[in-house]
PDB file of C-alpha atoms and ligand atoms in Angstrom:
ATOM      1  CA  MET A   1      -3.028  22.846  18.622  1.00 92.00           C
ATOM      2  CA  ALA A   2      -2.803  24.578  15.301  1.00 96.00           C
ATOM      3  CA  ILE A   3       0.655  23.937  13.763  1.00 97.00           C
ATOM      4  CA  ALA A   4      -0.070  20.415  15.869  1.00 97.00           C
ATOM      5  CA  LEU A   5      -3.175  19.168  14.363  1.00 97.00           C
ATOM      6  CA  THR A   6      -1.673  20.436  11.296  1.00 98.00           C
ATOM      7  CA  LEU A   7       1.138  18.488  11.141  1.00 98.00           C
ATOM      8  CA  HIS A   8      -0.997  15.755  12.585  1.00 98.00           C
ATOM      9  CA  ILE A   9      -3.254  16.272   9.657  1.00 97.00           C
ATOM     10  CA  LEU A  10      -0.472  16.672   6.930  1.00 98.00           C
ATOM     11  CA  ALA A  11       1.156  13.094   8.386  1.00 98.00           C
ATOM     12  CA  ALA A  12      -2.232  11.210   8.179  1.00 98.00           C
ATOM     13  CA  VAL A  13      -2.378  11.926   4.966  1.00 98.00           C
ATOM     14  CA  ILE A  14       0.825  11.300   3.667  1.00 98.00           C
ATOM     15  CA  TRP A  15       1.162   7.434   4.826  1.00 98.00           C
ATOM     16  CA  VAL A  16      -3.486   6.865   4.525  1.00 98.00           C
ATOM     17  CA  GLY A  17      -2.435   8.407   0.840  1.00 98.00           C
ATOM     18  CA  GLY A  18       0.528   6.490   0.136  1.00 98.00           C
ATOM     19  CA  MET A  19      -0.805   3.052   1.199  1.00 98.00           C
ATOM     20  CA  PHE A  20      -3.909   3.895  -0.730  1.00 98.00           C
ATOM     21  CA  PHE A  21      -2.164   4.603  -3.822  1.00 98.00           C
ATOM     22  CA  ALA A  22       0.081   1.433  -3.831  1.00 98.00           C
ATOM     23  CA  TRP A  23      -2.580  -1.106  -3.291  1.00 97.00           C
ATOM     24  CA  MET A  24      -5.115   0.227  -4.290  1.00 98.00           C
ATOM     25  CA  ILE A  25      -3.567   1.867  -8.203  1.00 98.00           C
ATOM     26  CA  LEU A  26      -0.375   0.646  -8.611  1.00 98.00           C
ATOM     27  CA  ARG A  27      -0.908  -3.065  -7.559  1.00 97.00           C
ATOM     28  CA  PRO A  28      -3.342  -4.440 -10.713  1.00 97.00           C
ATOM     29  CA  VAL A  29      -1.620  -2.562 -12.764  1.00 98.00           C
ATOM     30  CA  ALA A  30       1.945  -4.058 -11.714  1.00 97.00           C
ATOM     31  CA  VAL A  31       0.483  -7.863 -11.661  1.00 97.00           C
ATOM     32  CA  GLU A  32      -0.756  -7.442 -14.690  1.00 97.00           C
ATOM     33  CA  LEU A  33       2.672  -5.051 -16.904  1.00 97.00           C
ATOM     34  CA  LEU A  34       5.102  -6.782 -14.861  1.00 97.00           C
ATOM     35  CA  GLU A  35       6.779 -10.377 -14.180  1.00 97.00           C
ATOM     36  CA  PRO A  36       7.884 -11.809 -11.023  1.00 96.00           C
ATOM     37  CA  PRO A  37      11.727 -10.764 -10.908  1.00 97.00           C
ATOM     38  CA  GLN A  38      10.206  -6.462 -12.083  1.00 98.00           C
ATOM     39  CA  ARG A  39       7.678  -6.527 -10.333  1.00 98.00           C
ATOM     40  CA  LEU A  40       9.211  -7.477  -6.903  1.00 98.00           C
ATOM     41  CA  THR A  41      11.791  -5.312  -7.566  1.00 98.00           C
ATOM     42  CA  LEU A  42       9.868  -2.675  -8.493  1.00 98.00           C
ATOM     43  CA  TRP A  43       7.914  -2.793  -5.430  1.00 98.00           C
ATOM     44  CA  TYR A  44      11.755  -2.924  -3.145  1.00 98.00           C
ATOM     45  CA  ARG A  45      12.604   0.219  -4.798  1.00 98.00           C
ATOM     46  CA  LEU A  46       9.683   2.055  -3.642  1.00 98.00           C
ATOM     47  CA  PHE A  47       9.205   0.579  -0.383  1.00 98.00           C
ATOM     48  CA  GLN A  48      12.759   2.333  -0.249  1.00 98.00           C
ATOM     49  CA  ARG A  49      11.188   5.368  -0.765  1.00 98.00           C
ATOM     50  CA  PHE A  50       8.054   5.276   0.850  1.00 98.00           C
ATOM     51  CA  PHE A  51       8.879   2.937   4.323  1.00 98.00           C
ATOM     52  CA  PRO A  52      11.706   6.241   5.125  1.00 98.00           C
ATOM     53  CA  TRP A  53       7.995   9.122   4.699  1.00 98.00           C
ATOM     54  CA  VAL A  54       6.100   6.490   6.528  1.00 98.00           C
ATOM     55  CA  TRP A  55       9.364   6.715   9.663  1.00 98.00           C
ATOM     56  CA  ALA A  56       8.694  10.212   9.862  1.00 98.00           C
ATOM     57  CA  THR A  57       5.107  10.090   9.923  1.00 98.00           C
ATOM     58  CA  ILE A  58       4.759   7.791  12.335  1.00 98.00           C
ATOM     59  CA  ILE A  59       6.665  10.101  14.399  1.00 98.00           C
ATOM     60  CA  VAL A  60       5.311  13.564  13.975  1.00 98.00           C
ATOM     61  CA  LEU A  61       1.374  11.348  14.019  1.00 98.00           C
ATOM     62  CA  LEU A  62       2.793   9.859  17.572  1.00 97.00           C
ATOM     63  CA  GLY A  63       4.749  13.995  18.523  1.00 98.00           C
ATOM     64  CA  SER A  64       1.839  15.680  17.547  1.00 98.00           C
ATOM     65  CA  GLY A  65      -0.804  12.931  18.663  1.00 97.00           C
ATOM     66  CA  LEU A  66       0.337  12.899  22.304  1.00 97.00           C
ATOM     67  CA  TRP A  67       0.958  16.884  22.627  1.00 97.00           C
ATOM     68  CA  MET A  68      -2.192  17.634  22.393  1.00 96.00           C
ATOM     69  CA  LEU A  69      -3.657  14.882  24.214  1.00 96.00           C
ATOM     70  CA  PHE A  70      -1.778  15.793  26.987  1.00 96.00           C
ATOM     71  CA  ALA A  71      -1.639  20.064  27.149  1.00 96.00           C
ATOM     72  CA  VAL A  72      -4.683  20.512  24.803  1.00 94.00           C
ATOM     73  CA  TYR A  73      -6.901  17.590  26.349  1.00 94.00           C
ATOM     74  CA  GLY A  74      -4.894  17.591  29.443  1.00 95.00           C
ATOM     75  CA  GLY A  75      -4.501  13.906  29.573  1.00 95.00           C
ATOM     76  CA  MET A  76      -7.231  10.553  28.750  1.00 95.00           C
ATOM     77  CA  GLY A  77      -9.280  11.753  30.986  1.00 93.00           C
ATOM     78  CA  GLY A  78     -10.141  15.112  29.595  1.00 92.00           C
ATOM     79  CA  ALA A  79     -10.039  13.968  26.324  1.00 93.00           C
ATOM     80  CA  GLY A  80     -13.335  12.712  23.701  1.00 92.00           C
ATOM     81  CA  TRP A  81     -13.985   8.531  22.647  1.00 93.00           C
ATOM     82  CA  HIS A  82     -13.168   9.411  18.900  1.00 94.00           C
ATOM     83  CA  ILE A  83      -9.172  10.355  20.114  1.00 95.00           C
ATOM     84  CA  HIS A  84      -8.497   7.147  22.798  1.00 95.00           C
ATOM     85  CA  LEU A  85      -9.961   4.870  19.206  1.00 95.00           C
ATOM     86  CA  MET A  86      -7.678   7.047  17.841  1.00 95.00           C
ATOM     87  CA  LEU A  87      -4.661   6.156  19.856  1.00 96.00           C
ATOM     88  CA  LEU A  88      -5.554   2.393  20.429  1.00 97.00           C
ATOM     89  CA  THR A  89      -5.814   2.111  16.481  1.00 97.00           C
ATOM     90  CA  GLY A  90      -2.488   4.401  15.845  1.00 97.00           C
ATOM     91  CA  ILE A  91      -0.676   2.225  17.696  1.00 98.00           C
ATOM     92  CA  ALA A  92      -2.616  -0.273  16.206  1.00 98.00           C
ATOM     93  CA  MET A  93      -1.300   0.761  12.803  1.00 98.00           C
ATOM     94  CA  ILE A  94       2.521   1.338  13.791  1.00 98.00           C
ATOM     95  CA  ALA A  95       2.627  -1.363  15.651  1.00 98.00           C
ATOM     96  CA  ILE A  96       1.646  -3.620  12.037  1.00 98.00           C
ATOM     97  CA  PHE A  97       4.342  -1.261  10.070  1.00 98.00           C
ATOM     98  CA  LEU A  98       7.189  -2.091  12.498  1.00 98.00           C
ATOM     99  CA  HIS A  99       6.554  -5.786  11.785  1.00 98.00           C
ATOM    100  CA  LEU A 100       6.769  -4.943   8.582  1.00 98.00           C
ATOM    101  CA  TRP A 101       9.770  -2.803   8.489  1.00 98.00           C
ATOM    102  CA  PHE A 102      11.934  -5.846  11.112  1.00 98.00           C
ATOM    103  CA  ALA A 103      10.621  -8.688   9.302  1.00 98.00           C
ATOM    104  CA  PRO A 104       8.770  -9.749   4.942  1.00 98.00           C
ATOM    105  CA  TYR A 105      10.898  -6.393   4.141  1.00 98.00           C
ATOM    106  CA  PRO A 106      14.420  -7.246   4.959  1.00 98.00           C
ATOM    107  CA  ARG A 107      13.647 -10.446   3.897  1.00 98.00           C
ATOM    108  CA  LEU A 108      12.171  -9.248   0.720  1.00 98.00           C
ATOM    109  CA  GLY A 109      14.892  -7.701   0.330  1.00 98.00           C
ATOM    110  CA  ARG A 110      17.518 -10.402   0.390  1.00 98.00           C
ATOM    111  CA  ALA A 111      15.530 -12.585  -1.813  1.00 98.00           C
ATOM    112  CA  ILE A 112      15.526  -9.897  -4.626  1.00 98.00           C
ATOM    113  CA  ALA A 113      19.414 -10.077  -3.820  1.00 98.00           C
ATOM    114  CA  GLY A 114      19.980 -13.843  -3.991  1.00 97.00           C
ATOM    115  CA  GLN A 115      17.111 -13.997  -7.019  1.00 97.00           C
ATOM    116  CA  ASP A 116      14.502 -16.197  -5.221  1.00 98.00           C
ATOM    117  CA  TRP A 117      11.948 -15.208  -6.773  1.00 97.00           C
ATOM    118  CA  PRO A 118       9.340 -17.958  -5.213  1.00 97.00           C
ATOM    119  CA  ALA A 119      10.475 -16.159  -2.064  1.00 98.00           C
ATOM    120  CA  GLY A 120      10.291 -12.572  -2.434  1.00 98.00           C
ATOM    121  CA  GLY A 121       6.850 -12.961  -3.899  1.00 97.00           C
ATOM    122  CA  LYS A 122       6.044 -15.028  -0.843  1.00 98.00           C
ATOM    123  CA  GLN A 123       7.627 -11.712   1.299  1.00 98.00           C
ATOM    124  CA  LEU A 124       5.504  -9.438  -0.725  1.00 98.00           C
ATOM    125  CA  GLY A 125       2.797 -11.315   0.190  1.00 97.00           C
ATOM    126  CA  GLN A 126       2.723 -10.840   3.582  1.00 98.00           C
ATOM    127  CA  ILE A 127       3.421  -7.084   3.296  1.00 98.00           C
ATOM    128  CA  ARG A 128       0.692  -6.266   0.623  1.00 98.00           C
ATOM    129  CA  ARG A 129      -1.585  -8.094   3.658  1.00 98.00           C
ATOM    130  CA  MET A 130      -0.025  -5.774   5.920  1.00 98.00           C
ATOM    131  CA  ILE A 131      -0.147  -3.128   4.043  1.00 98.00           C
ATOM    132  CA  GLY A 132      -4.610  -4.235   3.277  1.00 98.00           C
ATOM    133  CA  ILE A 133      -4.881  -4.553   7.031  1.00 98.00           C
ATOM    134  CA  ASN A 134      -2.955  -0.540   8.376  1.00 98.00           C
ATOM    135  CA  LEU A 135      -5.058   1.127   4.870  1.00 98.00           C
ATOM    136  CA  ILE A 136      -7.957   0.483   5.928  1.00 98.00           C
ATOM    137  CA  LEU A 137      -7.278   0.818   9.693  1.00 98.00           C
ATOM    138  CA  GLY A 138      -6.300   4.427   8.150  1.00 98.00           C
ATOM    139  CA  LEU A 139      -9.506   5.316   6.692  1.00 98.00           C
ATOM    140  CA  ILE A 140     -11.273   3.972   9.626  1.00 97.00           C
ATOM    141  CA  THR A 141      -8.379   6.246  12.119  1.00 96.00           C
ATOM    142  CA  VAL A 142      -8.800   9.376  10.021  1.00 96.00           C
ATOM    143  CA  ALA A 143     -12.511   8.957  10.057  1.00 96.00           C
ATOM    144  CA  ILE A 144     -12.943   8.205  13.501  1.00 94.00           C
ATOM    145  CA  ALA A 145     -10.807  11.515  13.641  1.00 94.00           C
ATOM    146  CA  SER A 146     -13.040  14.085  12.000  1.00 93.00           C
ATOM    147  CA  GLY A 147     -16.214  12.818  12.344  1.00 91.00           C
ATOM    148  CA  GLY A 148     -16.393  11.440  16.213  1.00 86.00           C
ATOM    149  CA  ARG A 149     -15.335  14.506  17.971  1.00 82.00           C
ATOM    150  CA  PHE A 150     -19.222  15.533  16.801  1.00 87.00           C
ATOM    151  CA  ILE A 151     -20.767  12.349  18.312  1.00 83.00           C
ATOM    152  CA  SER A 152     -20.565  12.224  21.967  1.00 76.00           C
TER     153      SER A 152
HETATM  154  C1  HEM B 201      -0.713   7.092  17.455  1.00 82.86           C
HETATM  155  C2  HEM B 201      -1.196   8.035  18.074  1.00 82.86           C
HETATM  156  C3  HEM B 201      -2.655   9.703  17.215  1.00 82.86           C
HETATM  157  C4  HEM B 201      -2.291  10.343  19.040  1.00 82.86           C
HETATM  158  C5  HEM B 201      -2.161   9.978  20.251  1.00 82.86           C
HETATM  159  C6  HEM B 201      -3.352  10.815  18.338  1.00 82.86           C
HETATM  160  C7  HEM B 201      -4.237  11.794  18.595  1.00 82.86           C
HETATM  161  C8  HEM B 201      -4.805  12.862  18.375  1.00 82.86           C
HETATM  162  C9  HEM B 201      -5.979  14.287  18.453  1.00 82.86           C
HETATM  163  C10 HEM B 201      -6.048  14.569  20.022  1.00 82.86           C
HETATM  164  C11 HEM B 201      -6.288  14.612  18.096  1.00 82.86           C
HETATM  165  C12 HEM B 201      -7.460  16.227  18.060  1.00 82.86           C
HETATM  166  C13 HEM B 201      -9.000  15.758  18.198  1.00 82.86           C
HETATM  167  C14 HEM B 201      -9.767  16.774  18.169  1.00 82.86           C
HETATM  168  O1  HEM B 201      -8.501  18.377  18.492  1.00 82.86           O
HETATM  169  O2  HEM B 201     -10.743  16.187  18.145  1.00 82.86           O
HETATM  170  C15 HEM B 201      -6.017  14.644  16.604  1.00 82.86           C
HETATM  171  C16 HEM B 201      -6.466  14.173  15.264  1.00 82.86           C
HETATM  172  C17 HEM B 201      -6.937  13.890  14.908  1.00 82.86           C
HETATM  173  N1  HEM B 201      -6.550  12.429  13.553  1.00 82.86           N
HETATM  174 FE1  HEM B 201      -4.569  11.983  15.617  1.00 82.86          FE
HETATM  175  N2  HEM B 201      -3.926  10.547  16.898  1.00 82.86           N
HETATM  176  C18 HEM B 201      -2.893   9.912  16.753  1.00 82.86           C
HETATM  177  C19 HEM B 201      -2.780   8.790  15.333  1.00 82.86           C
HETATM  178  C20 HEM B 201      -3.404   9.416  13.925  1.00 82.86           C
HETATM  179  C21 HEM B 201      -3.506   8.491  12.994  1.00 82.86           C
HETATM  180  C22 HEM B 201      -2.477   7.451  13.134  1.00 82.86           C
HETATM  181  C23 HEM B 201      -4.086   8.964  12.499  1.00 82.86           C
HETATM  182  C24 HEM B 201      -4.581   8.605  10.708  1.00 82.86           C
HETATM  183  C25 HEM B 201      -3.635   7.553  10.609  1.00 82.86           C
HETATM  184  C26 HEM B 201      -5.167  10.331  12.760  1.00 82.86           C
HETATM  185  C27 HEM B 201      -5.181  10.900  12.292  1.00 82.86           C
HETATM  186  C28 HEM B 201      -6.285  12.092  12.668  1.00 82.86           C
HETATM  187  C29 HEM B 201      -7.311  13.422  12.071  1.00 82.86           C
HETATM  188  C30 HEM B 201      -6.849  13.221  10.096  1.00 82.86           C
HETATM  189  C31 HEM B 201      -7.433  14.436  13.003  1.00 82.86           C
HETATM  190  C32 HEM B 201      -7.888  15.500  12.477  1.00 82.86           C
HETATM  191  C33 HEM B 201      -9.450  15.324  13.078  1.00 82.86           C
HETATM  192  C34 HEM B 201      -9.703  17.068  12.498  1.00 82.86           C
HETATM  193  O3  HEM B 201      -9.831  17.768  13.390  1.00 82.86           O
HETATM  194  O4  HEM B 201     -10.952  16.886  12.195  1.00 82.86           O
HETATM  195  N3  HEM B 201      -4.385  10.225  13.943  1.00 82.86           N
HETATM  196  N4  HEM B 201      -5.574  12.809  17.111  1.00 82.86           N
END
């Protein structure tokens, strides 16, 4: 349980922390300093590095989370409300990332390859909104996961 919980929390820190830095810190500075061609290319390169880590955190969160749920709590019946809610918000976050990965992300790559900056800007806008929603869901999930077990 100690190993599963530690891996679980590290995965949450990497995913949510990465989204926080991207959305709250890097995004306004990139808008301020860079023209669309440089800005779109910067973000696409950043996503090429960050998204494989997101895939890894999703596998670790699901693996460690479901293991704890079934091996430690004996399934949904033995788990507190905070774990039920975490499962729901966790699945929502994963679904949003899957849509992002298969839809606007490859479209952004194609727009950059074709130097179609208006189309690229539209795709980056969609990605920004999805990361914004996942950041809010992620912060709420961490709050539920850590504080929820003390509220019966
Ligand atoms: C997707 C399915 C998920 C499942 C099945 C799951 C399951 C669990 C379980 C069983 C625990 C132990 C809770 C306890 O002992 O009270 C836990 C803890 C935790 N989970 Fe999840 N989780 C999932 C997703 C997530 C996500 C997406 C995040 C964050 C974005 C997250 C963040 C945490 C944190 C921070 C803790 C530690 C709470 C603490 O010990 O204070 N989990 N999770």
